[in-house]
Amino acid sequence: MKKKVFVISHSHWDREWYMGYEHHHMRLVQLMDDLLDLFKRDPEFNSFHLDGQTIILDDYLQVRPEREAEVRALVEQGKLRVGPFYILQDDFLISGEANARDMLIGNQDSKKWGKPVDLGYFPDTFGNMGQTAQMLKLADLKYAAFGRGVKPTGLNNQVFDNEKYTSQYSEMWWKGPDDSKVLSILFANWYSNGNEIPVDKDAAKKYWAEKLADAEKYASTDNLLMMNGVDHEPVQQDVIEALKVAQELYPDYEFIHSNFDDYLAAVAESIPEDLGSVDGELTSQETDGWYTLANTASSRVYLKQANTKVERQLENIAEPLATMAYDQEKADYPHDQLRYAWKTLLQNNPHDSICGCSVDEVHREMMTRFEKSQEVGQFVAKEALDTISSQIDTTIFPDDSKPFVLINTNGYKKSELKTVEIEWDRALFADGRPDAQFEKMKAVEQALPALEVVNSKGERVPFNLIGTEVRFGYDLPKTKFRIPYMALYVTVQVNMTMPAFAWETLALIKADSEQLPSEEPTIFDETNNVLENDYLKVTVKHDGSLDILDKKTNHEYNDQLILEDTGDIGNEYIYRQSADQKTILSSDSPAVVKVISNDTLGAEIALIQTMDLPVSADERLAYEQQAVIDITNRVANRSEKTVPVTFTTTITMSKDSDQLNFETSFNNKVKDHRVRVLFKTDLKADKHTAESIYEVVERSNKVNETWQNPTNPQHEQAFVNIHDDKNGVTVGNFGLNEYEILPEDNTIAITLLRCTGEMGDWGYFETPEAQCLGEYSGKYSLSFHDGSDESRIDSYQKARSNQVEIQAVQTGVHSGKRKPVDAFITLKADNLAVTSLKQAEDGQKNVLRGYNLTNKEATVESNILTKAETVNFLEEEIADRDVKVLRPAEIRSYRF
């Protein structure tokens, strides 16, 4: 039987990368024009694979709307192969929910055109998430294809040929932590192994002798895959003629211009019994470590922070609030607005975009997309908050009180020292000149009576009066013209502990008497520089580092919170420390402690430290960049010239929380460097855990024997954790997606900022804005546990919920159908990390999604279970699932 050579024409389309979006966009229009004309001219041209992403059609038809009918006909005929994703995302730097929405929206858009390709397509993803198999099954996809993670891929997509790196075959089973598996194809010779096929016979003979041998080296069946295209490659116009020449030269093979559906079907029918498998995440763990591209997690950190901000706004604020606010039968849920916001966000999620490894103009445009998506999310959230609060019965409060509603939109209980701003009084512009109304409110401010906060039972709630302010405001009524005014605002703090998806109504009222000072001690002991509550005792040392006693375990952690600065002579893809190995630590100089606030409910202090940092790398780096010297061969040092850089780190401790919150701010005045914060654990552990995509992944603290990179950077979502049998440390973050475990003392190192001046990869592209000069801040948290499953999982959940503040909205005194204190749903499932609460796509029911934080079976208790069914990402029912039992590492979606 002849071996079959399946030649698939395609072009891997990075929407933006080494040029701005519109430069690539116009080339896409040219490619699609040529492709559509080729289909007319050559009926033997079987099909073209549109890179697995439906957005290509949107981009093309923006410019060529008159060709929509042609495109639709070609998709229906199977000539244009579309989907199944909306965009080709980076797995690790976007949330699990963003990955799922890419699959959902891609499926919906694909079906508007025709049948989506039955293939999870990850040709150039910078490492692959461990839950891919389960996620593809939940998206009704049977196969996967990927280019990275098993073999190393270096400069200009060079695939290294080294036996200790290779997989058994280019086909394999890919298993997930829940034991799901999918048949997967590795582009063992990259996704360009059939590119630019010669028509000339002499050239073709040489070409095919090499290409066939390369493919046969790894193929497990007689079906060989040739990918006819590469990054931004124009369609090969004479590929059919070239295949006829190949057929003539190699009659023992059958050359087929084909598509993935036919190729995968042929492979599936003939896979050998000894087909190997790979497990979990594929991040090039068994390579030399230089080209994992994990350092893209710290390139242009501001992008990751903006992405996290918008994800939390859509996933954890806007959608849950809208779900709580609107009944299905009234069809008020803002499906279209949220879909628009999601698509806008997803346009920032391709790997060259969110990874921060493109030219400056690309990332400037990204920030505008983030802002657009964020604004939609804020609009949806405000509308929903107003709807919910207007339906709450607040008649329990005095007529002249100022009720306000606090809502926990997290899927886990949350404690927070919440700051709330309340409008106390207003003066309309319609009733007087703006300046007169301003003075009127200033007079009200001067005569402000004693105040107190009460709950719906009339009980006093401890609070802090933070301050008052008079300023301009306006309303935008839905039925009449805008209403400008001056208003007096009062800002208070209350300590809240709230269940998942719950609300509580409080009110600011006039007090009968002045609030007496509390007899409880304040949180910060200014004499001894000690922060202390019932859970933690934190001693600030003269060098700014912390000694922390975990009172639950009586274990002390020393030398916490040290800032580290090192040189970086790499690029946006890869960190490379300067050859001088110069490291500068904040603990090398004294710190100044400043008290920001300190009372019985909480305290916030600032540590101020100045470090003298080299202004940049030395002159050697400019030569190495311009000469396109691979970063593994660079020898530049840091400059001898230094400038002082002042770092301010705020530490916040609240009375009722066992979690510390930090924010480090500084004006970055230097280039070519990396800043990290270090938490030394000294715990005896060989492995650690981190939140990844719908899983808590366990990773080794040490590298394999083939590893040559001096560093071992890793990706994280909301947290990283290390523990032994008795103690554990969990470090949370907000948009800080890179960490490293330093194996000498199991220090957790979180990257705050990494600054470099070039893109990297296949040429020299200057990126001065990747130096991230200017004001910067990064937020992170720290908590401790006793090493048990229960306390460890609690620390995971708190790190996740720490990314989402309790929401607050002011309302009036009115009757309503909702109770002052209640929950949208009740949920008791500590092992379930809730990622989404939304209305179903058909508007008929709601969907609650989350994942099992452990590799053990877990139970779920909720008032929704009696009417719930288990569904997939496409919101189709999955049979034979016990709604009360979570399988190990399961991603679970409830429709109720």
Coordinates of C-alpha atoms in Angstrom, one line a residue, residues 137-452:
K137 CA -13.7 17.4 24.8
L138 CA -15.8 20.0 26.6
A139 CA -15.7 22.0 23.3
D140 CA -16.7 18.9 21.3
L141 CA -13.3 18.5 19.7
K142 CA -11.7 15.2 19.1
Y143 CA -8.1 16.1 18.1
A144 CA -5.2 18.4 18.9
A145 CA -2.3 19.7 16.9
F146 CA 0.6 21.6 18.4
G147 CA 4.1 22.8 17.6
R148 CA 5.8 23.4 20.9
G149 CA 6.3 21.8 24.3
V150 CA 7.8 18.4 23.4
K151 CA 10.7 19.4 21.1
P152 CA 12.7 22.6 21.5
T153 CA 12.1 25.4 18.9
G154 CA 14.7 28.1 18.7
L155 CA 15.6 31.2 16.7
N156 CA 13.5 31.7 13.6
N157 CA 11.4 28.6 14.4
Q158 CA 14.4 26.2 14.0
V159 CA 13.4 22.8 15.3
F160 CA 16.4 21.1 16.9
D161 CA 17.2 17.5 15.9
N162 CA 18.4 15.9 19.1
E163 CA 17.3 12.4 20.1
K164 CA 17.0 13.2 23.8
Y165 CA 14.4 15.8 23.0
T166 CA 12.2 13.9 20.5
S167 CA 9.0 12.1 21.2
Q168 CA 8.4 8.6 20.1
Y169 CA 6.1 9.6 17.2
S170 CA 4.7 12.8 15.8
E171 CA 1.3 11.3 16.7
M172 CA 0.5 10.6 20.4
W173 CA -2.1 10.5 23.0
W174 CA -2.3 13.6 25.1
K175 CA -3.7 13.0 28.6
G176 CA -5.0 15.5 31.1
P177 CA -5.0 15.3 34.9
D178 CA -8.6 14.1 34.9
D179 CA -7.5 11.2 32.6
S180 CA -9.2 12.7 29.5
K181 CA -7.2 12.0 26.4
V182 CA -7.2 13.2 22.8
L183 CA -5.3 12.0 19.7
S184 CA -2.7 14.7 19.1
I185 CA -0.4 15.7 16.3
L186 CA 3.0 17.2 17.0
F187 CA 4.4 19.4 14.2
A188 CA 7.7 17.5 14.6
N189 CA 9.3 19.3 11.7
W190 CA 7.3 22.5 12.3
Y191 CA 4.1 23.7 10.6
S192 CA 6.2 24.7 7.5
N193 CA 7.6 21.3 6.6
G194 CA 5.7 21.3 3.2
N195 CA 6.3 25.0 2.4
E196 CA 7.2 26.3 -1.0
I197 CA 7.1 23.0 -2.9
P198 CA 9.2 23.2 -6.0
V199 CA 7.8 22.6 -9.5
D200 CA 11.3 22.2 -11.1
K201 CA 12.0 18.5 -11.1
D202 CA 15.6 18.6 -10.0
A203 CA 14.7 21.0 -7.1
A204 CA 11.7 18.8 -6.3
K205 CA 13.7 15.6 -6.1
K206 CA 16.1 17.1 -3.6
Y207 CA 13.2 18.8 -1.7
W208 CA 11.1 15.6 -1.4
A209 CA 14.0 13.3 -0.5
E210 CA 14.7 15.5 2.5
K211 CA 11.0 16.2 3.5
L212 CA 9.8 12.7 3.2
A213 CA 12.6 11.3 5.2
D214 CA 12.0 13.9 7.9
A215 CA 8.3 13.1 8.1
E216 CA 8.8 9.3 8.1
K217 CA 11.3 9.6 10.9
Y218 CA 8.5 10.4 13.3
A219 CA 5.3 9.2 11.7
S220 CA 3.5 6.3 13.4
T221 CA 1.4 5.5 10.3
D222 CA 1.7 5.6 6.5
N223 CA -0.1 9.0 6.5
L224 CA 2.4 11.8 6.3
L225 CA 1.5 15.4 7.0
M226 CA 3.0 18.3 5.0
M227 CA 2.1 21.8 6.1
N228 CA 2.2 24.0 3.0
G229 CA 2.7 27.4 4.5
V230 CA 4.2 29.3 7.5
D231 CA 3.9 32.7 9.2
H232 CA 2.1 35.2 6.9
E233 CA 3.0 33.0 3.9
P234 CA 1.1 33.9 0.7
V235 CA -0.8 31.0 -0.8
Q236 CA 1.4 28.9 -3.1
Q237 CA -0.4 29.4 -6.5
D238 CA 1.2 26.4 -8.2
V239 CA 1.0 23.9 -5.4
I240 CA -1.2 21.5 -7.5
E241 CA 1.3 21.5 -10.3
A242 CA 4.1 20.9 -7.8
L243 CA 2.2 17.9 -6.4
K244 CA 1.9 16.5 -9.9
V245 CA 5.6 16.7 -10.3
A246 CA 6.1 15.0 -6.9
Q247 CA 3.7 12.2 -7.9
E248 CA 5.8 11.6 -11.1
L249 CA 9.1 11.6 -9.2
Y250 CA 7.8 9.4 -6.3
P251 CA 5.2 7.0 -7.7
D252 CA 5.4 4.9 -4.5
Y253 CA 3.7 7.7 -2.6
E254 CA 0.2 9.2 -3.1
F255 CA 0.3 13.0 -2.9
I256 CA -3.0 14.5 -1.9
H257 CA -3.8 18.2 -1.6
S258 CA -6.0 17.8 1.4
N259 CA -7.3 19.1 4.7
F260 CA -7.2 18.3 8.4
D261 CA -10.5 16.4 8.5
D262 CA -9.4 13.9 5.9
Y263 CA -5.9 13.6 7.3
L264 CA -7.0 13.1 10.9
A265 CA -9.6 10.5 9.9
A266 CA -6.8 8.5 8.0
V267 CA -4.5 8.7 11.0
A268 CA -7.2 7.7 13.5
E269 CA -7.9 4.6 11.5
S270 CA -4.3 3.4 11.5
I271 CA -2.7 4.3 14.8
P272 CA -0.4 1.6 16.2
E273 CA -1.0 -0.1 19.5
D274 CA 2.3 1.2 20.9
L275 CA 1.4 4.8 20.3
G276 CA 2.9 6.8 23.2
S277 CA 1.4 9.4 25.3
V278 CA 2.3 12.7 27.0
D279 CA 0.7 13.9 30.2
G280 CA -0.4 17.3 31.4
E281 CA 1.2 20.6 30.4
L282 CA 3.8 20.6 27.7
T283 CA 6.3 23.4 28.3
S284 CA 9.6 21.9 26.9
Q285 CA 10.5 20.6 30.3
E286 CA 12.9 18.0 28.8
T287 CA 14.9 20.5 26.8
D288 CA 17.9 22.8 27.6
G289 CA 15.5 25.4 28.9
W290 CA 16.4 28.3 26.8
Y291 CA 13.5 28.4 24.4
T292 CA 10.5 27.6 26.6
L293 CA 9.4 31.2 26.1
A294 CA 8.1 31.3 29.7
N295 CA 9.8 34.7 30.2
T296 CA 7.1 36.2 28.0
A297 CA 5.0 36.1 31.2
S298 CA 7.1 39.0 32.4
S299 CA 7.5 41.0 29.2
R300 CA 5.5 44.2 29.4
V301 CA 3.9 43.4 32.7
Y302 CA 1.5 46.2 32.3
L303 CA -0.3 44.2 29.6
K304 CA -0.8 41.2 32.0
Q305 CA -2.1 43.5 34.7
A306 CA -4.5 45.2 32.3
N307 CA -5.6 41.8 31.0
T308 CA -6.3 40.5 34.5
K309 CA -8.2 43.6 35.3
V310 CA -10.5 43.2 32.4
E311 CA -10.9 39.4 32.9
R312 CA -11.9 40.0 36.5
Q313 CA -14.3 42.8 35.4
L314 CA -16.1 40.5 32.9
E315 CA -15.8 37.1 34.6
N316 CA -16.2 38.0 38.2
I317 CA -18.1 41.3 38.4
A318 CA -20.2 42.1 35.3
E319 CA -21.4 38.7 34.4
P320 CA -22.3 37.5 38.0
L321 CA -24.0 40.9 38.7
A322 CA -26.0 40.7 35.5
T323 CA -27.0 37.1 36.3
M324 CA -28.2 38.1 39.8
A325 CA -30.0 41.2 38.4
Y326 CA -32.0 39.9 35.5
D327 CA -34.7 37.2 35.2
Q328 CA -34.6 35.0 32.1
E329 CA -38.2 35.6 31.2
K330 CA -37.6 39.4 30.9
A331 CA -34.7 38.9 28.5
D332 CA -32.8 41.9 30.0
Y333 CA -29.5 40.1 30.3
P334 CA -26.9 42.0 28.2
H335 CA -25.8 39.1 26.0
D336 CA -24.7 41.2 23.0
Q337 CA -22.8 43.8 25.1
L338 CA -20.9 41.1 27.0
R339 CA -20.2 39.2 23.8
Y340 CA -18.8 42.4 22.3
A341 CA -16.6 43.0 25.4
W342 CA -15.3 39.4 25.3
K343 CA -14.5 39.5 21.6
T344 CA -12.6 42.8 22.1
L345 CA -10.7 41.3 25.0
L346 CA -9.9 38.1 23.1
Q347 CA -8.4 40.2 20.3
N348 CA -5.6 40.9 22.8
N349 CA -5.1 37.3 23.6
P350 CA -3.1 35.9 20.7
H351 CA 0.4 34.8 21.8
D352 CA 2.3 37.6 20.1
S353 CA -0.1 40.1 21.7
I354 CA -0.6 39.1 25.3
C355 CA 2.9 37.7 25.6
G356 CA 4.2 41.2 25.0
C357 CA 6.6 40.1 22.3
S358 CA 5.7 42.4 19.5
V359 CA 6.7 45.9 18.3
D360 CA 5.6 48.9 20.3
E361 CA 2.7 50.0 18.1
V362 CA 1.0 46.6 18.6
H363 CA 1.0 46.9 22.3
R364 CA -0.2 50.6 22.2
E365 CA -3.3 49.4 20.3
M366 CA -3.8 46.6 22.8
M367 CA -4.2 49.1 25.7
T368 CA -7.1 50.8 23.8
R369 CA -8.8 47.4 23.4
F370 CA -8.4 46.7 27.1
E371 CA -9.9 50.1 27.9
K372 CA -12.9 49.5 25.5
S373 CA -13.6 46.1 27.0
Q374 CA -13.2 47.4 30.5
E375 CA -15.7 50.2 29.9
V376 CA -18.3 47.8 28.6
G377 CA -17.8 45.6 31.7
Q378 CA -18.1 48.6 34.0
F379 CA -21.3 49.8 32.2
V380 CA -22.9 46.3 32.5
A381 CA -21.9 46.1 36.2
K382 CA -23.3 49.5 37.1
E383 CA -26.6 48.8 35.4
A384 CA -26.8 45.5 37.2
L385 CA -25.9 47.0 40.6
D386 CA -28.5 49.7 40.2
T387 CA -31.1 47.0 39.3
I388 CA -30.2 44.8 42.3
S389 CA -30.1 47.6 44.8
S390 CA -33.4 49.1 43.6
Q391 CA -35.1 45.7 44.4
I392 CA -33.8 45.4 47.9
D393 CA -36.2 46.3 50.7
T394 CA -34.4 49.1 52.7
T395 CA -37.5 50.3 54.7
I396 CA -35.9 49.0 57.8
F397 CA -33.6 52.1 57.8
P398 CA -34.5 55.7 58.8
D399 CA -35.9 57.9 56.0
D400 CA -32.9 60.2 56.1
S401 CA -30.4 57.4 56.1
K402 CA -28.0 56.5 53.2
P403 CA -28.3 52.8 52.6
F404 CA -25.7 51.0 50.6
V405 CA -25.4 47.4 49.4
L406 CA -22.2 45.3 49.5
I407 CA -22.1 42.2 47.1
N408 CA -19.5 39.4 47.1
T409 CA -19.4 38.4 43.4
N410 CA -16.8 35.7 44.1
G411 CA -17.7 32.0 44.3
Y412 CA -16.0 31.8 47.7
K413 CA -16.4 33.5 51.0
K414 CA -14.5 36.7 51.3
S415 CA -13.2 39.0 54.1
E416 CA -12.3 42.5 53.2
L417 CA -11.8 45.9 54.8
K418 CA -14.0 47.6 52.3
T419 CA -13.8 51.3 51.5
V420 CA -17.2 52.8 50.4
E421 CA -17.9 56.3 49.2
I422 CA -21.5 57.5 50.0
E423 CA -23.2 60.6 48.6
W424 CA -24.5 62.4 51.7
D425 CA -26.2 65.4 50.0
R426 CA -26.3 67.1 46.6
A427 CA -27.2 70.5 45.1
L428 CA -28.5 70.6 41.5
F429 CA -27.1 73.0 38.9
A430 CA -30.8 73.5 38.0
D431 CA -31.3 75.2 41.4
G432 CA -28.3 77.6 41.3
R433 CA -25.0 78.5 39.8
P434 CA -22.3 75.8 40.0
D435 CA -20.1 77.9 42.3
A436 CA -23.0 78.7 44.6
Q437 CA -23.9 75.0 44.8
F438 CA -20.3 74.1 45.5
E439 CA -20.3 76.5 48.5
K440 CA -23.6 75.2 49.7
M441 CA -22.2 71.7 49.9
K442 CA -19.1 73.0 51.6
A443 CA -21.3 74.4 54.2
V444 CA -23.1 71.1 54.7
E445 CA -19.7 69.5 55.0
Q446 CA -18.7 71.9 57.8
A447 CA -21.9 71.1 59.7
L448 CA -21.8 67.3 59.1
P449 CA -23.2 65.6 62.2
A450 CA -21.8 62.6 64.0
L451 CA -22.3 59.5 61.9
E452 CA -22.5 55.7 62.3

